[in-house]
Coordinates of C-alpha atoms and ligand atoms in Angstrom, one line a residue:
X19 CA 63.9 31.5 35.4
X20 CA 60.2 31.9 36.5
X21 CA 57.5 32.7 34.3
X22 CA 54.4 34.7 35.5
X23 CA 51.0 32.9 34.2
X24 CA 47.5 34.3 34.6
X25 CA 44.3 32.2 35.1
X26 CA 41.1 33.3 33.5
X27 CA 38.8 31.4 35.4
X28 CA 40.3 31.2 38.8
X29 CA 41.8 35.2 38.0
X30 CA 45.0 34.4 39.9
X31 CA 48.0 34.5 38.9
X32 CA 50.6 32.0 39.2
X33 CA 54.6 31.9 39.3
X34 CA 55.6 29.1 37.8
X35 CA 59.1 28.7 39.3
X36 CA 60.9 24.9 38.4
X37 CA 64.2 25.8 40.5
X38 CA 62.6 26.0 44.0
X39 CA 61.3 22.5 43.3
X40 CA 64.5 21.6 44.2
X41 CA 64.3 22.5 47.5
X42 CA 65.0 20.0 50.3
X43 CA 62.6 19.8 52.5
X44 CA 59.3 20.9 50.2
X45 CA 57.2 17.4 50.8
X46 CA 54.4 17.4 53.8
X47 CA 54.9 14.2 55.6
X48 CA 52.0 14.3 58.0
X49 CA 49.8 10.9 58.5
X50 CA 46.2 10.9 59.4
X51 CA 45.7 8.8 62.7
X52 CA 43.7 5.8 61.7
X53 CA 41.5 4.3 64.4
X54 CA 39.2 2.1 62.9
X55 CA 37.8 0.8 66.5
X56 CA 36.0 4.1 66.9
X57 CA 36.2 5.1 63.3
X58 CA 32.6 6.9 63.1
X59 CA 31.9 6.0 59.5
X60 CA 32.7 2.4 59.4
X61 CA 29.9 -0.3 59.2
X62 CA 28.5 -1.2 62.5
X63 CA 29.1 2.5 63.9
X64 CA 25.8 4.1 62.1
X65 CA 25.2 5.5 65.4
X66 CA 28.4 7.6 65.6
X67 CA 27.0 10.2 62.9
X68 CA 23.4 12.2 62.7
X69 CA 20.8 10.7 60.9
X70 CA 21.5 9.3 57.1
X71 CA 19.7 11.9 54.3
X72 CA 20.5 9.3 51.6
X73 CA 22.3 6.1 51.5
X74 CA 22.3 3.3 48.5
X75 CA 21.8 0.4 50.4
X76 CA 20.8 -3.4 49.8
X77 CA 16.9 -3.4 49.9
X78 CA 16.5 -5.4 53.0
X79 CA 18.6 -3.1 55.2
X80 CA 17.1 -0.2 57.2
X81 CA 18.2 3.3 57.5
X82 CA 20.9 3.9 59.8
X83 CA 22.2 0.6 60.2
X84 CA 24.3 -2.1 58.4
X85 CA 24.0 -3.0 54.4
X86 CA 24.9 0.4 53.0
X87 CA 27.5 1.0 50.2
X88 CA 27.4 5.1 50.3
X89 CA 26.3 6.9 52.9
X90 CA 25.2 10.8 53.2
X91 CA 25.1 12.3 56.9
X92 CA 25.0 15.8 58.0
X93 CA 28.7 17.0 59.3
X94 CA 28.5 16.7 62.7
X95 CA 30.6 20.1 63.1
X96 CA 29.2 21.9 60.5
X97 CA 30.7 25.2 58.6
X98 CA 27.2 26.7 57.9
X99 CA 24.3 26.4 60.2
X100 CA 21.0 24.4 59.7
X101 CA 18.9 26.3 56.7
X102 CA 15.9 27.7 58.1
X103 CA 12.5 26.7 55.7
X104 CA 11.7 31.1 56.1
X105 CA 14.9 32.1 55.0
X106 CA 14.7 34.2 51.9
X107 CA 18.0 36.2 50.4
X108 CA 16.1 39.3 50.7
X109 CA 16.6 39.1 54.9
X110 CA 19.7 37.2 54.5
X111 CA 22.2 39.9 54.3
X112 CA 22.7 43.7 55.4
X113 CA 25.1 46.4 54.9
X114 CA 27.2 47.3 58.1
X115 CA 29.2 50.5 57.6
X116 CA 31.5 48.9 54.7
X117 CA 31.5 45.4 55.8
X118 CA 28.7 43.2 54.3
X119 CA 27.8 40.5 56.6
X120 CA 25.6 37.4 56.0
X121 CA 24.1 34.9 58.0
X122 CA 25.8 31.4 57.9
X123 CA 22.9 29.4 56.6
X124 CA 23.1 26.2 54.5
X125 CA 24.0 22.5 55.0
X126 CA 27.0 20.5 55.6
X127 CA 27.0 17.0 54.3
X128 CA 29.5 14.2 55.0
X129 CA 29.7 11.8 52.2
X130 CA 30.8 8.7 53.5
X131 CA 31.9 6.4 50.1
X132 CA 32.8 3.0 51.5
X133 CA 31.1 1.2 54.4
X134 CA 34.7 -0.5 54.9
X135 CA 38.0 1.5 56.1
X136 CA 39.5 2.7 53.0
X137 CA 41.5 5.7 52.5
X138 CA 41.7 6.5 49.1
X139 CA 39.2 6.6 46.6
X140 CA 41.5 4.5 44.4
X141 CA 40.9 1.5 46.1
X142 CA 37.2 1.8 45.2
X143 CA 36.5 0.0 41.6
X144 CA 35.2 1.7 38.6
X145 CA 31.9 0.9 39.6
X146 CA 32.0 1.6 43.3
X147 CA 33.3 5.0 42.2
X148 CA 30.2 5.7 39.7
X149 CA 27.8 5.2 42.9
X150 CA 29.7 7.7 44.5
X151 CA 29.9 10.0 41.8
X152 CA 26.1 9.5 41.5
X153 CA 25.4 10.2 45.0
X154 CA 27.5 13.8 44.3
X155 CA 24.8 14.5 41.4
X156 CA 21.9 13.2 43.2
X157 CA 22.1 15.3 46.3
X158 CA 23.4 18.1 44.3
X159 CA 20.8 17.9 42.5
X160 CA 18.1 17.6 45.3
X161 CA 19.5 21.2 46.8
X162 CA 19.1 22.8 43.8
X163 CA 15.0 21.4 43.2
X164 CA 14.6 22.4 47.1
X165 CA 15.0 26.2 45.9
X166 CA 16.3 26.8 49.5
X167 CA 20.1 27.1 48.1
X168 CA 21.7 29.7 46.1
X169 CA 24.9 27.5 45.2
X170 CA 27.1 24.4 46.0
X171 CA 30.3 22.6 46.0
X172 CA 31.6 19.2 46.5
X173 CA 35.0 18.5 47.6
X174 CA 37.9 16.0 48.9
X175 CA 40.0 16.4 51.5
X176 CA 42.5 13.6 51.2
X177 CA 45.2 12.7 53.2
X178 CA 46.2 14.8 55.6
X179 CA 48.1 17.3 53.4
X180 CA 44.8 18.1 52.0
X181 CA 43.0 19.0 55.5
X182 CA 41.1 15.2 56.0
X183 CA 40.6 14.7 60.2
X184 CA 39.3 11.5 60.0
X185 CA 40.4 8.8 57.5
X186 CA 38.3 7.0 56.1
X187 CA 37.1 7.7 52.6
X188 CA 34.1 10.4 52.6
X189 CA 34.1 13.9 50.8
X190 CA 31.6 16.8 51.4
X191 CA 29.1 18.9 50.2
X192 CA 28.2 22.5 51.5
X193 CA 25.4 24.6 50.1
X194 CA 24.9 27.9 51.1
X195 CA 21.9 30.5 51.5
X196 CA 23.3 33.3 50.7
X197 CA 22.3 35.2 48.0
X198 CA 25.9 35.2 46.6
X199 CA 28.5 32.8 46.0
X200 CA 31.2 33.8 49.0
X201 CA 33.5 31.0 47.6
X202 CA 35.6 30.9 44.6
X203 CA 32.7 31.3 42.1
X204 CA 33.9 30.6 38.7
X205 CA 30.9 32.1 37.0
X206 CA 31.7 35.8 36.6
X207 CA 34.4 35.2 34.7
X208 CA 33.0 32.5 32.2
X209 CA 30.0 35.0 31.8
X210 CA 32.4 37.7 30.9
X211 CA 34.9 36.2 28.8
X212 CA 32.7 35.6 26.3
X213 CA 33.9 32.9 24.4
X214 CA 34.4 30.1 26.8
X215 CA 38.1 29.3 28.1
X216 CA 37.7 26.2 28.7
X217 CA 36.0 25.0 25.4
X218 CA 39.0 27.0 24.1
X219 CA 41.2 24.5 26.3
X220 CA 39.9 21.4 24.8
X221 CA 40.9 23.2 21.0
X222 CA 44.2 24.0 22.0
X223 CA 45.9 22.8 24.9
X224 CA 47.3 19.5 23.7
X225 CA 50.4 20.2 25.1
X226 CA 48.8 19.7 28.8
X227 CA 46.6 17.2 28.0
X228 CA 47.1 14.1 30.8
X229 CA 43.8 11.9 29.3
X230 CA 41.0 11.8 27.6
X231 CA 37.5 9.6 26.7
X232 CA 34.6 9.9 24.8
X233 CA 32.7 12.6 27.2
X234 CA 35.7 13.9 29.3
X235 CA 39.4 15.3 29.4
X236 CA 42.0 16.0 31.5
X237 CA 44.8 18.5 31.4
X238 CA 46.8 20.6 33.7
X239 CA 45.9 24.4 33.4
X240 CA 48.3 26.7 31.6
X241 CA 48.2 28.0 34.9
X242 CA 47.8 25.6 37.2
X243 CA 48.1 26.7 41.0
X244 CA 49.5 23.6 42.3
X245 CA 52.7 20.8 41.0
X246 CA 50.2 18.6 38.9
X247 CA 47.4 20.2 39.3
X248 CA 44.8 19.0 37.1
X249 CA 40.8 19.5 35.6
X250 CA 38.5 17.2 34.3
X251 CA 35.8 19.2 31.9
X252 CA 33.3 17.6 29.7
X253 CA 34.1 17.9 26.1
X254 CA 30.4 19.2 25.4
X255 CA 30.2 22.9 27.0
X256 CA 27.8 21.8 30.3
X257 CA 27.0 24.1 33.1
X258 CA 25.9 21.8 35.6
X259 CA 27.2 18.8 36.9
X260 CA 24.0 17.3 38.8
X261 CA 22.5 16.6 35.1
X262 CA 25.3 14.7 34.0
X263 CA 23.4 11.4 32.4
X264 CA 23.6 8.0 34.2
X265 CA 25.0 6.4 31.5
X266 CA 28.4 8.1 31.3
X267 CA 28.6 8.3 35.1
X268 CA 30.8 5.0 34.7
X269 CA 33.3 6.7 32.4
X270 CA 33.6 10.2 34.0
X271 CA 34.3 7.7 37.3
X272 CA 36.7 5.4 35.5
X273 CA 38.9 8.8 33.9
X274 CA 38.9 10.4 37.4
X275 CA 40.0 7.4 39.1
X276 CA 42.2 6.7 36.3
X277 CA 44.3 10.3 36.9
X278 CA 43.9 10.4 40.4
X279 CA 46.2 6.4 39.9
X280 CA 48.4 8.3 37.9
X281 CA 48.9 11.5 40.4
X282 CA 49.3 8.8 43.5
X283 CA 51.8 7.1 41.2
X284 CA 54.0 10.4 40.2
X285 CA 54.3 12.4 43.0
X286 CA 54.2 8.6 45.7
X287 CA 51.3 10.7 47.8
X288 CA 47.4 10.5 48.7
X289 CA 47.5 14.0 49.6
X290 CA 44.9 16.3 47.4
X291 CA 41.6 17.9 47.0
X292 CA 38.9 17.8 44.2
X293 CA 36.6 20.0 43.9
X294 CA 33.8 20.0 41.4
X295 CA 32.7 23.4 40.6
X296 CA 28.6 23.7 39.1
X297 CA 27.2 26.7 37.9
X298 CA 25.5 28.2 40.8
X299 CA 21.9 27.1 41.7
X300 CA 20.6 30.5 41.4
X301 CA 21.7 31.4 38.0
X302 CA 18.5 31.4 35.7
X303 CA 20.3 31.4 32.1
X304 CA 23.6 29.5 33.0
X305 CA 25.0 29.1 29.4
X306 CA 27.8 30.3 30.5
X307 CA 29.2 27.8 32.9
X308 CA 31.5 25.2 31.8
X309 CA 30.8 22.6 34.9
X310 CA 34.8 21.4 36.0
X311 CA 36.7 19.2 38.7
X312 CA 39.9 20.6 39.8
X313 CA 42.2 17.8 41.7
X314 CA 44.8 20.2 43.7
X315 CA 47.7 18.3 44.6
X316 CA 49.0 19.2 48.3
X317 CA 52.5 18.5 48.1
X318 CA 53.8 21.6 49.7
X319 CA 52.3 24.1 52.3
X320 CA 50.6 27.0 51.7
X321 CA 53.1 30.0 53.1
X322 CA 53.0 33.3 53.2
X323 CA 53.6 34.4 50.0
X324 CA 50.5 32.7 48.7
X325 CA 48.4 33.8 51.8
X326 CA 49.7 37.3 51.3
X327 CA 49.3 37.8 47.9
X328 CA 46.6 35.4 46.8
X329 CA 49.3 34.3 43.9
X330 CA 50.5 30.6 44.0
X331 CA 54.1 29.7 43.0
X332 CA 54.2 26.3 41.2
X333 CA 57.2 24.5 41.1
X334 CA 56.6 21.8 38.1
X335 CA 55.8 23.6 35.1
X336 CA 52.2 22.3 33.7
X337 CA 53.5 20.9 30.7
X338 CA 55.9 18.7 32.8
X339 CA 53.2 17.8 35.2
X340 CA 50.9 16.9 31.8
X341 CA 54.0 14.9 30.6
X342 CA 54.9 12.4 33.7
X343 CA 51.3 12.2 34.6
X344 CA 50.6 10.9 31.2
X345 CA 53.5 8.4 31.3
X346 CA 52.3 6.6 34.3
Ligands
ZN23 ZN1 36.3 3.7 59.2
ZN24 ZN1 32.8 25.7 27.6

């Protein structure tokens, strides 16, 4: 028996159908080609990416070559184009019959989180994660003081199940021009559902609650898109991620880290995106936002019925997802 759910942030609407998990052949077995000879973000091979915009780095190094720990390039193939210093939104946009276009301006960052040939952010320690997680705020952060950007979003593509090309450990970061959020932009509907849903979440959802720590929890959404999918939210009601304090960097790092163990553990694969969603720079009285990370296991292909109809069919309930990832 399926069970239709509706999501009031995302505003989709999910099937939640246990049977068709069942189905034989519903795993992605696809395996990113690892080349570490010509592997472009390995030490040794600074010159095999555009110039660094940030990097933590031992003191004696130089930019753009050996003794780096994180490393932040421009994407070489970018999705938006270079973000012009006259670009206002007022000249960014214009009204074509009933189609709306917009220029493609922004920047496309590669952040590259190891200088060795890892492939998981797992295999980074508590520690080396925090860096990276600092790196996220710090050039999030740095786009938003510019005043250039109108929003943001970090993701990971992992394995290649979740889209990653090239293997080795890096996530990215595109902020746009525009003078509207043309991705999923969570903020209308925490500004118009008054009461926030997911400070309501942190009252009630127990039942889908995979961890928790002093600052942060995880649960999977009532409901959740994906088999396991799963947010982090901070248990204070926070619009934006790039202020998140230094000093509980470390813990938001080590509970990330810690679930995305446990999802590697239950469902035996690498293959996911996060996604950490920040009230849009633009927004002048952001109250509303509850900043999130949304870890989207890709266990399955997207098919038609999800591309048609923009609703997902998920075939492990949330409340068992919740269950086994807590057990491991
Ligand atoms: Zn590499
Ligand atoms: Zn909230």
């Amino acid at each position: 028996m399926s069970e239709l759910r509706h999501n009031p942030i995302t505003r989709q609407w999910v099937i939640v159908a246990e049977n068709r998990g069942a189905r034989p052949q519903d795993l992605v077995v696809q395996q990113v080609i690892q080349d570490t000879a010509h592997c472009p973000f390995c030490e040794g091979h600074e010159e095999g990416t555009p110039g660094e915009v940030l990097a933590l780095r031992s003191p004696e190094s130089r930019a753009n070559e050996c003794g780096w720990r994180v490393r932040v390039v421009p994407n070489k193939y970018p999705a938006v184009g270079a973000a012009s210093p006259q670009a206002d939104s007022s000249s960014a946009g214009f009204e074509r019959d009933d189609i709306t276009v917009l220029p493609g301006l922004g920047v496309h960052e590669i952040i590259i989180e190891s200088p060795r040939h890892l492939t998981t952010v797992t295999q980074l320690s508590v520690a080396q994660f925090a860096e990276v997680l600092t790196v996220y705020r710090d050039r999030l952060a740095a786009l938003r003081n510019s005043g250039q950007f109108s929003n943001a979003v970090v993701f990971k593509n992992s394995g290649a199940g979740g889209g990653a090309t090239l293997a080795h450990l890096h996530s990215q970061l595109v902020a746009l021009c525009a003078d509207r959020s043309i991705y999923a932009d969570r903020s209308p509907a925490l500004r118009e559902s008054g009461d926030c849903p997911l400070c309501a979440t942190i009252e009630t959802d127990s039942q889908r609650l995979v961890t928790k720590s002093e600052h942060f929890l995880a649960f999977c959404p009532f409901a959740s898109r994906f088999a396991y999918e799963t947010w982090i939210i901070p248990r204070q009601h926070l619009p934006r991620f790039e202020e998140t304090a230094s000093e509980i960097l470390p813990e938001l790092a080590r509970l990330l880290r810690a679930v995305l163990v446990k999802l590697e553990a239950t469902v035996k694969s690498s293959a996911y995106n996060y996604i950490i969603h920040t009230a849009p720079f633009d927004t002048t009285g952001a109250n509303h936002y509850h900043w999130h990370i949304e870890i989207l296991p890709r266990l399955s292909n997207l098919a038609g019925f999800e591309l048609g109809t923009g609703c997902f069919i998920n075939t492990v309930s949330p409340e068992h997802a919740a269950a086994a990832l807590r057990d491991h």
